Amino acid sequence: MGKLSGKTALVTGASRNMGRAMALRLAADGALVAVHYNSGKDEAEAVVETIRQGGGKAFSVCAELGVPGDVADLFAALEAGLSQHAGATTLNILVNNAGVLGGISPEETTSEQFDRIYAVNAKAPFFLIQRALQNMADGGRIVNISSGLTRTANPDEIAYAMSKGAVEMLALHFAKHLGPRGITVNSVAPGITRNDNPVFSMPEVVTAMASMSAFNRVGEPEDVADVVAFLCSEDARWITGAFIDASGGTLL
């Protein structure tokens, strides 16, 4: 029996990279995991298949975030999947992982780009939490993925960093609001973490990025997923409203 046996979880942006690792880890701990994706259907189904081959339980849900009707669409798919696979629509764990980067200089950032970043990274998590509370059992867990860029500067990611700063406020204020129900709400801030960006295939770039960590390596998706899994477990029952630096000591 895993620590999360009998629990249900939704991980947004779970078709690849850190979200994929989080879905795999929560499923390995016994949770039934809803693997959310926007456009990566094949990748999401591959995550589901990997979980099932390992003896876990999962299903995929598709919804584009940051657009009108996004939360309603996601929860319609989620409730259908939970009913089919769990026999009820109770949700125990919500991981707000989905997000979009900027990569645009401050001078070139348009109003439309700024609004898109905020719609996906900050607005969607707020309303996902709001909607999830209709399904979430007392004692539930909410984890919001922030970024080390709320603590270190990168001028090409100002809008992104601002949106992630807003995400951190979700933990602080929702934690106070939901404390009477025993629901914990926390933020996890990864640093440089290996993903499918081509730069991670360039040894000299990886070496430079690794030098920024106290451990002299770049993060792996599993490094962050393990922190998230802890916060989703009963072991983290006394932690709420917290900011967890999961950057491997970047720029200490």
PDB file of C-alpha atoms in Angstrom:
ATOM      1  CA  MET A   1       0.000   0.000   0.000  1.00  0.00           C
ATOM      2  CA  GLY A   2       1.446   3.355  -1.055  1.00  0.00           C
ATOM      3  CA  LYS A   3       1.182   6.541   0.960  1.00  0.00           C
ATOM      4  CA  LEU A   4      -1.470   7.838  -1.433  1.00  0.00           C
ATOM      5  CA  SER A   5      -3.524   4.677  -1.891  1.00  0.00           C
ATOM      6  CA  GLY A   6      -7.192   5.547  -2.256  1.00  0.00           C
ATOM      7  CA  LYS A   7      -6.415   9.152  -3.153  1.00  0.00           C
ATOM      8  CA  THR A   8      -7.176  10.936  -6.424  1.00  0.00           C
ATOM      9  CA  ALA A   9      -4.944  13.571  -7.997  1.00  0.00           C
ATOM     10  CA  LEU A  10      -5.022  16.063 -10.854  1.00  0.00           C
ATOM     11  CA  VAL A  11      -1.695  17.237 -12.266  1.00  0.00           C
ATOM     12  CA  THR A  12      -1.949  19.982 -14.863  1.00  0.00           C
ATOM     13  CA  GLY A  13       0.596  20.049 -17.669  1.00  0.00           C
ATOM     14  CA  ALA A  14       1.483  16.432 -16.975  1.00  0.00           C
ATOM     15  CA  SER A  15       2.290  15.142 -20.451  1.00  0.00           C
ATOM     16  CA  ARG A  16       6.021  15.858 -20.251  1.00  0.00           C
ATOM     17  CA  ASN A  17       8.961  17.140 -18.212  1.00  0.00           C
ATOM     18  CA  MET A  18       8.292  17.928 -14.534  1.00  0.00           C
ATOM     19  CA  GLY A  19       4.553  17.358 -14.812  1.00  0.00           C
ATOM     20  CA  ARG A  20       5.156  13.904 -16.215  1.00  0.00           C
ATOM     21  CA  ALA A  21       7.515  13.082 -13.363  1.00  0.00           C
ATOM     22  CA  MET A  22       4.965  14.309 -10.819  1.00  0.00           C
ATOM     23  CA  ALA A  23       2.210  12.179 -12.321  1.00  0.00           C
ATOM     24  CA  LEU A  24       4.448   9.100 -12.327  1.00  0.00           C
ATOM     25  CA  ARG A  25       5.529   9.644  -8.725  1.00  0.00           C
ATOM     26  CA  LEU A  26       2.015  10.256  -7.360  1.00  0.00           C
ATOM     27  CA  ALA A  27       0.786   7.156  -9.193  1.00  0.00           C
ATOM     28  CA  ALA A  28       3.702   5.134  -7.813  1.00  0.00           C
ATOM     29  CA  ASP A  29       2.605   6.242  -4.342  1.00  0.00           C
ATOM     30  CA  GLY A  30      -0.856   4.798  -5.023  1.00  0.00           C
ATOM     31  CA  ALA A  31      -2.947   7.723  -6.270  1.00  0.00           C
ATOM     32  CA  LEU A  32      -5.325   7.594  -9.214  1.00  0.00           C
ATOM     33  CA  VAL A  33      -3.852  10.366 -11.368  1.00  0.00           C
ATOM     34  CA  ALA A  34      -5.604  12.548 -13.925  1.00  0.00           C
ATOM     35  CA  VAL A  35      -2.923  13.476 -16.457  1.00  0.00           C
ATOM     36  CA  HIS A  36      -3.874  16.855 -17.896  1.00  0.00           C
ATOM     37  CA  TYR A  37      -2.628  18.076 -21.251  1.00  0.00           C
ATOM     38  CA  ASN A  38      -3.395  20.755 -23.780  1.00  0.00           C
ATOM     39  CA  SER A  39      -1.956  19.671 -27.130  1.00  0.00           C
ATOM     40  CA  GLY A  40       0.282  16.713 -26.268  1.00  0.00           C
ATOM     41  CA  LYS A  41      -2.306  13.936 -26.506  1.00  0.00           C
ATOM     42  CA  ASP A  42       0.163  11.234 -27.544  1.00  0.00           C
ATOM     43  CA  GLU A  43       2.579  12.207 -24.775  1.00  0.00           C
ATOM     44  CA  ALA A  44      -0.208  12.226 -22.176  1.00  0.00           C
ATOM     45  CA  GLU A  45      -1.466   8.820 -23.261  1.00  0.00           C
ATOM     46  CA  ALA A  46       2.109   7.533 -23.046  1.00  0.00           C
ATOM     47  CA  VAL A  47       2.282   8.758 -19.428  1.00  0.00           C
ATOM     48  CA  VAL A  48      -0.994   6.994 -18.655  1.00  0.00           C
ATOM     49  CA  GLU A  49       0.257   3.791 -20.280  1.00  0.00           C
ATOM     50  CA  THR A  50       3.543   3.936 -18.360  1.00  0.00           C
ATOM     51  CA  ILE A  51       1.628   4.300 -15.098  1.00  0.00           C
ATOM     52  CA  ARG A  52      -0.679   1.405 -15.906  1.00  0.00           C
ATOM     53  CA  GLN A  53       2.185  -0.845 -16.956  1.00  0.00           C
ATOM     54  CA  GLY A  54       3.734  -0.173 -13.568  1.00  0.00           C
ATOM     55  CA  GLY A  55       0.567  -1.271 -11.795  1.00  0.00           C
ATOM     56  CA  GLY A  56      -0.757   2.228 -11.193  1.00  0.00           C
ATOM     57  CA  LYS A  57      -3.985   3.977 -12.141  1.00  0.00           C
ATOM     58  CA  ALA A  58      -4.359   6.970 -14.424  1.00  0.00           C
ATOM     59  CA  PHE A  59      -6.402   8.586 -17.165  1.00  0.00           C
ATOM     60  CA  SER A  60      -5.892  11.656 -19.329  1.00  0.00           C
ATOM     61  CA  VAL A  61      -7.896  14.884 -19.499  1.00  0.00           C
ATOM     62  CA  CYS A  62      -7.610  17.537 -22.201  1.00  0.00           C
ATOM     63  CA  ALA A  63      -8.260  21.258 -21.759  1.00  0.00           C
ATOM     64  CA  GLU A  64      -6.588  24.420 -22.952  1.00  0.00           C
ATOM     65  CA  LEU A  65      -5.891  26.751 -20.038  1.00  0.00           C
ATOM     66  CA  GLY A  66      -5.973  30.520 -20.211  1.00  0.00           C
ATOM     67  CA  VAL A  67      -9.047  30.722 -22.419  1.00  0.00           C
ATOM     68  CA  PRO A  68     -12.767  31.239 -21.631  1.00  0.00           C
ATOM     69  CA  GLY A  69     -14.373  28.064 -20.318  1.00  0.00           C
ATOM     70  CA  ASP A  70     -11.045  26.390 -19.515  1.00  0.00           C
ATOM     71  CA  VAL A  71     -11.855  25.375 -15.956  1.00  0.00           C
ATOM     72  CA  ALA A  72     -15.337  24.127 -16.834  1.00  0.00           C
ATOM     73  CA  ASP A  73     -13.948  22.030 -19.674  1.00  0.00           C
ATOM     74  CA  LEU A  74     -11.203  20.556 -17.533  1.00  0.00           C
ATOM     75  CA  PHE A  75     -13.512  19.615 -14.670  1.00  0.00           C
ATOM     76  CA  ALA A  76     -16.122  18.134 -16.970  1.00  0.00           C
ATOM     77  CA  ALA A  77     -13.444  15.759 -18.281  1.00  0.00           C
ATOM     78  CA  LEU A  78     -12.004  15.225 -14.800  1.00  0.00           C
ATOM     79  CA  GLU A  79     -15.327  14.323 -13.188  1.00  0.00           C
ATOM     80  CA  ALA A  80     -16.147  11.934 -16.019  1.00  0.00           C
ATOM     81  CA  GLY A  81     -12.800  10.206 -15.573  1.00  0.00           C
ATOM     82  CA  LEU A  82     -13.057  10.070 -11.791  1.00  0.00           C
ATOM     83  CA  SER A  83     -16.550   8.617 -12.006  1.00  0.00           C
ATOM     84  CA  GLN A  84     -15.366   5.953 -14.420  1.00  0.00           C
ATOM     85  CA  HIS A  85     -12.180   4.982 -12.598  1.00  0.00           C
ATOM     86  CA  ALA A  86     -13.007   5.712  -8.946  1.00  0.00           C
ATOM     87  CA  GLY A  87     -16.799   5.569  -8.815  1.00  0.00           C
ATOM     88  CA  ALA A  88     -17.004   9.090  -7.368  1.00  0.00           C
ATOM     89  CA  THR A  89     -15.878  12.618  -8.227  1.00  0.00           C
ATOM     90  CA  THR A  90     -13.879  13.309  -5.054  1.00  0.00           C
ATOM     91  CA  LEU A  91     -10.507  14.990  -5.606  1.00  0.00           C
ATOM     92  CA  ASN A  92      -7.820  14.774  -2.939  1.00  0.00           C
ATOM     93  CA  ILE A  93      -4.809  16.390  -4.631  1.00  0.00           C
ATOM     94  CA  LEU A  94      -4.415  19.283  -7.072  1.00  0.00           C
ATOM     95  CA  VAL A  95      -1.012  20.126  -8.540  1.00  0.00           C
ATOM     96  CA  ASN A  96      -1.017  23.347 -10.547  1.00  0.00           C
ATOM     97  CA  ASN A  97       1.990  22.694 -12.756  1.00  0.00           C
ATOM     98  CA  ALA A  98       0.957  23.892 -16.234  1.00  0.00           C
ATOM     99  CA  GLY A  99       2.580  27.133 -17.319  1.00  0.00           C
ATOM    100  CA  VAL A 100       4.063  29.078 -20.198  1.00  0.00           C
ATOM    101  CA  LEU A 101       7.401  30.883 -20.342  1.00  0.00           C
ATOM    102  CA  GLY A 102       8.027  34.295 -21.773  1.00  0.00           C
ATOM    103  CA  GLY A 103      11.546  34.463 -23.174  1.00  0.00           C
ATOM    104  CA  ILE A 104      10.850  37.985 -24.413  1.00  0.00           C
ATOM    105  CA  SER A 105      12.821  41.121 -23.636  1.00  0.00           C
ATOM    106  CA  PRO A 106      10.969  43.763 -21.596  1.00  0.00           C
ATOM    107  CA  GLU A 107      11.079  46.135 -24.540  1.00  0.00           C
ATOM    108  CA  GLU A 108       9.460  43.620 -26.889  1.00  0.00           C
ATOM    109  CA  THR A 109       6.783  42.178 -24.590  1.00  0.00           C
ATOM    110  CA  THR A 110       3.332  42.915 -25.974  1.00  0.00           C
ATOM    111  CA  SER A 111       0.136  43.345 -24.023  1.00  0.00           C
ATOM    112  CA  GLU A 112      -1.234  40.184 -25.641  1.00  0.00           C
ATOM    113  CA  GLN A 113       1.820  38.145 -24.629  1.00  0.00           C
ATOM    114  CA  PHE A 114       1.665  39.485 -21.089  1.00  0.00           C
ATOM    115  CA  ASP A 115      -2.028  38.665 -20.787  1.00  0.00           C
ATOM    116  CA  ARG A 116      -1.456  35.130 -22.102  1.00  0.00           C
ATOM    117  CA  ILE A 117       1.286  34.449 -19.543  1.00  0.00           C
ATOM    118  CA  TYR A 118      -0.910  35.681 -16.703  1.00  0.00           C
ATOM    119  CA  ALA A 119      -3.987  33.842 -17.962  1.00  0.00           C
ATOM    120  CA  VAL A 120      -2.216  30.471 -17.949  1.00  0.00           C
ATOM    121  CA  ASN A 121       0.203  30.900 -15.048  1.00  0.00           C
ATOM    122  CA  ALA A 122      -1.814  32.880 -12.494  1.00  0.00           C
ATOM    123  CA  LYS A 123      -5.491  33.188 -13.412  1.00  0.00           C
ATOM    124  CA  ALA A 124      -6.022  29.526 -14.301  1.00  0.00           C
ATOM    125  CA  PRO A 125      -4.531  28.189 -11.023  1.00  0.00           C
ATOM    126  CA  PHE A 126      -6.736  30.538  -8.988  1.00  0.00           C
ATOM    127  CA  PHE A 127      -9.918  29.395 -10.665  1.00  0.00           C
ATOM    128  CA  LEU A 128      -8.814  25.757 -10.724  1.00  0.00           C
ATOM    129  CA  ILE A 129      -8.456  25.906  -6.958  1.00  0.00           C
ATOM    130  CA  GLN A 130     -11.799  27.668  -6.641  1.00  0.00           C
ATOM    131  CA  ARG A 131     -13.518  24.974  -8.710  1.00  0.00           C
ATOM    132  CA  ALA A 132     -11.602  22.097  -7.141  1.00  0.00           C
ATOM    133  CA  LEU A 133     -12.975  22.977  -3.728  1.00  0.00           C
ATOM    134  CA  GLN A 134     -16.356  21.645  -4.853  1.00  0.00           C
ATOM    135  CA  ASN A 135     -14.761  18.212  -5.219  1.00  0.00           C
ATOM    136  CA  MET A 136     -11.930  18.313  -2.704  1.00  0.00           C
ATOM    137  CA  ALA A 137     -12.265  16.346   0.484  1.00  0.00           C
ATOM    138  CA  ASP A 138     -11.217  17.790   3.829  1.00  0.00           C
ATOM    139  CA  GLY A 139      -7.546  17.082   4.380  1.00  0.00           C
ATOM    140  CA  GLY A 140      -6.764  17.630   0.707  1.00  0.00           C
ATOM    141  CA  ARG A 141      -3.521  18.861  -0.786  1.00  0.00           C
ATOM    142  CA  ILE A 142      -2.871  21.718  -3.213  1.00  0.00           C
ATOM    143  CA  VAL A 143       0.610  22.331  -4.612  1.00  0.00           C
ATOM    144  CA  ASN A 144       1.371  25.247  -6.917  1.00  0.00           C
ATOM    145  CA  ILE A 145       4.535  25.180  -9.016  1.00  0.00           C
ATOM    146  CA  SER A 146       6.300  28.521  -8.872  1.00  0.00           C
ATOM    147  CA  SER A 147       9.831  29.291 -10.068  1.00  0.00           C
ATOM    148  CA  GLY A 148      13.258  30.195  -8.780  1.00  0.00           C
ATOM    149  CA  LEU A 149      12.883  33.301 -10.936  1.00  0.00           C
ATOM    150  CA  THR A 150      10.820  34.873  -8.165  1.00  0.00           C
ATOM    151  CA  ARG A 151      14.104  35.061  -6.245  1.00  0.00           C
ATOM    152  CA  THR A 152      16.705  35.570  -9.008  1.00  0.00           C
ATOM    153  CA  ALA A 153      16.648  37.986 -11.934  1.00  0.00           C
ATOM    154  CA  ASN A 154      16.267  37.201 -15.629  1.00  0.00           C
ATOM    155  CA  PRO A 155      15.097  40.292 -17.531  1.00  0.00           C
ATOM    156  CA  ASP A 156      13.709  38.206 -20.415  1.00  0.00           C
ATOM    157  CA  GLU A 157      11.290  36.539 -18.000  1.00  0.00           C
ATOM    158  CA  ILE A 158       9.868  39.527 -16.149  1.00  0.00           C
ATOM    159  CA  ALA A 159       6.248  38.762 -17.024  1.00  0.00           C
ATOM    160  CA  TYR A 160       6.746  35.069 -16.241  1.00  0.00           C
ATOM    161  CA  ALA A 161       8.374  35.841 -12.887  1.00  0.00           C
ATOM    162  CA  MET A 162       5.591  38.271 -12.031  1.00  0.00           C
ATOM    163  CA  SER A 163       2.992  35.607 -12.789  1.00  0.00           C
ATOM    164  CA  LYS A 164       4.808  33.108 -10.584  1.00  0.00           C
ATOM    165  CA  GLY A 165       4.993  35.643  -7.782  1.00  0.00           C
ATOM    166  CA  ALA A 166       1.220  35.822  -8.014  1.00  0.00           C
ATOM    167  CA  VAL A 167       1.060  32.022  -7.812  1.00  0.00           C
ATOM    168  CA  GLU A 168       2.985  32.119  -4.532  1.00  0.00           C
ATOM    169  CA  MET A 169       0.299  34.365  -3.073  1.00  0.00           C
ATOM    170  CA  LEU A 170      -2.239  31.621  -3.760  1.00  0.00           C
ATOM    171  CA  ALA A 171      -0.489  29.433  -1.210  1.00  0.00           C
ATOM    172  CA  LEU A 172      -0.260  32.120   1.447  1.00  0.00           C
ATOM    173  CA  HIS A 173      -3.856  33.247   1.325  1.00  0.00           C
ATOM    174  CA  PHE A 174      -5.646  30.037   0.379  1.00  0.00           C
ATOM    175  CA  ALA A 175      -3.720  28.238   3.147  1.00  0.00           C
ATOM    176  CA  LYS A 176      -5.270  30.548   5.712  1.00  0.00           C
ATOM    177  CA  HIS A 177      -8.701  30.239   4.110  1.00  0.00           C
ATOM    178  CA  LEU A 178      -8.661  26.440   3.886  1.00  0.00           C
ATOM    179  CA  GLY A 179      -6.907  25.640   7.145  1.00  0.00           C
ATOM    180  CA  PRO A 180     -10.193  24.890   8.962  1.00  0.00           C
ATOM    181  CA  ARG A 181     -10.796  22.100   6.434  1.00  0.00           C
ATOM    182  CA  GLY A 182      -7.333  20.627   6.904  1.00  0.00           C
ATOM    183  CA  ILE A 183      -6.422  21.404   3.289  1.00  0.00           C
ATOM    184  CA  THR A 184      -2.777  22.385   2.854  1.00  0.00           C
ATOM    185  CA  VAL A 185      -1.629  24.772   0.122  1.00  0.00           C
ATOM    186  CA  ASN A 186       2.052  25.185  -0.696  1.00  0.00           C
ATOM    187  CA  SER A 187       4.389  26.530  -3.375  1.00  0.00           C
ATOM    188  CA  VAL A 188       7.343  24.662  -4.888  1.00  0.00           C
ATOM    189  CA  ALA A 189       9.947  26.652  -6.815  1.00  0.00           C
ATOM    190  CA  PRO A 190      12.186  24.660  -9.161  1.00  0.00           C
ATOM    191  CA  GLY A 191      15.404  26.065 -10.555  1.00  0.00           C
ATOM    192  CA  ILE A 192      17.128  24.942 -13.743  1.00  0.00           C
ATOM    193  CA  THR A 193      15.555  21.559 -14.392  1.00  0.00           C
ATOM    194  CA  ARG A 194      16.205  19.278 -17.340  1.00  0.00           C
ATOM    195  CA  ASN A 195      13.457  19.328 -19.942  1.00  0.00           C
ATOM    196  CA  ASP A 196      13.025  18.840 -23.678  1.00  0.00           C
ATOM    197  CA  ASN A 197      14.613  22.187 -24.543  1.00  0.00           C
ATOM    198  CA  PRO A 198      17.478  21.635 -27.036  1.00  0.00           C
ATOM    199  CA  VAL A 199      19.908  23.469 -24.745  1.00  0.00           C
ATOM    200  CA  PHE A 200      20.058  20.398 -22.509  1.00  0.00           C
ATOM    201  CA  SER A 201      21.727  18.503 -25.357  1.00  0.00           C
ATOM    202  CA  MET A 202      24.616  20.997 -25.384  1.00  0.00           C
ATOM    203  CA  PRO A 203      27.271  19.830 -22.871  1.00  0.00           C
ATOM    204  CA  GLU A 204      28.928  23.224 -22.515  1.00  0.00           C
ATOM    205  CA  VAL A 205      25.589  24.910 -21.748  1.00  0.00           C
ATOM    206  CA  VAL A 206      24.634  22.225 -19.237  1.00  0.00           C
ATOM    207  CA  THR A 207      28.006  22.636 -17.522  1.00  0.00           C
ATOM    208  CA  ALA A 208      27.441  26.379 -17.228  1.00  0.00           C
ATOM    209  CA  MET A 209      23.946  25.877 -15.839  1.00  0.00           C
ATOM    210  CA  ALA A 210      25.160  23.190 -13.426  1.00  0.00           C
ATOM    211  CA  SER A 211      27.719  25.579 -11.950  1.00  0.00           C
ATOM    212  CA  MET A 212      24.851  27.721 -10.636  1.00  0.00           C
ATOM    213  CA  SER A 213      23.726  24.954  -8.256  1.00  0.00           C
ATOM    214  CA  ALA A 214      25.303  24.154  -4.906  1.00  0.00           C
ATOM    215  CA  PHE A 215      25.397  20.527  -6.098  1.00  0.00           C
ATOM    216  CA  ASN A 216      27.075  21.407  -9.413  1.00  0.00           C
ATOM    217  CA  ARG A 217      24.423  19.752 -11.554  1.00  0.00           C
ATOM    218  CA  VAL A 218      21.157  20.662 -13.219  1.00  0.00           C
ATOM    219  CA  GLY A 219      17.952  19.458 -11.650  1.00  0.00           C
ATOM    220  CA  GLU A 220      16.121  16.396 -12.878  1.00  0.00           C
ATOM    221  CA  PRO A 221      12.306  16.324 -13.095  1.00  0.00           C
ATOM    222  CA  GLU A 222      12.276  13.641 -10.402  1.00  0.00           C
ATOM    223  CA  ASP A 223      14.049  15.993  -7.978  1.00  0.00           C
ATOM    224  CA  VAL A 224      11.027  18.282  -8.058  1.00  0.00           C
ATOM    225  CA  ALA A 225       8.466  15.483  -8.270  1.00  0.00           C
ATOM    226  CA  ASP A 226       9.737  13.973  -5.024  1.00  0.00           C
ATOM    227  CA  VAL A 227       9.245  17.280  -3.201  1.00  0.00           C
ATOM    228  CA  VAL A 228       5.705  17.551  -4.582  1.00  0.00           C
ATOM    229  CA  ALA A 229       4.938  13.979  -3.543  1.00  0.00           C
ATOM    230  CA  PHE A 230       6.051  14.731   0.003  1.00  0.00           C
ATOM    231  CA  LEU A 231       3.777  17.777   0.197  1.00  0.00           C
ATOM    232  CA  CYS A 232       0.885  15.649  -1.069  1.00  0.00           C
ATOM    233  CA  SER A 233       1.391  13.040   1.639  1.00  0.00           C
ATOM    234  CA  GLU A 234       0.175  12.817   5.216  1.00  0.00           C
ATOM    235  CA  ASP A 235       3.775  13.442   6.295  1.00  0.00           C
ATOM    236  CA  ALA A 236       3.334  17.095   5.242  1.00  0.00           C
ATOM    237  CA  ARG A 237       0.161  17.650   7.237  1.00  0.00           C
ATOM    238  CA  TRP A 238       1.786  20.409   9.338  1.00  0.00           C
ATOM    239  CA  ILE A 239       3.119  22.408   6.364  1.00  0.00           C
ATOM    240  CA  THR A 240       0.901  24.985   4.704  1.00  0.00           C
ATOM    241  CA  GLY A 241       1.348  28.401   3.151  1.00  0.00           C
ATOM    242  CA  ALA A 242       4.996  27.527   2.598  1.00  0.00           C
ATOM    243  CA  PHE A 243       7.473  28.405  -0.136  1.00  0.00           C
ATOM    244  CA  ILE A 244       9.737  25.427  -0.831  1.00  0.00           C
ATOM    245  CA  ASP A 245      12.924  26.182  -2.749  1.00  0.00           C
ATOM    246  CA  ALA A 246      13.549  23.149  -4.961  1.00  0.00           C
ATOM    247  CA  SER A 247      16.288  24.761  -7.029  1.00  0.00           C
ATOM    248  CA  GLY A 248      19.214  22.685  -5.782  1.00  0.00           C
ATOM    249  CA  GLY A 249      20.698  25.707  -4.058  1.00  0.00           C
ATOM    250  CA  THR A 250      20.863  27.786  -7.222  1.00  0.00           C
ATOM    251  CA  LEU A 251      22.777  31.029  -6.723  1.00  0.00           C
ATOM    252  CA  LEU A 252      23.234  30.607  -2.992  1.00  0.00           C
TER     253      LEU A 252
END
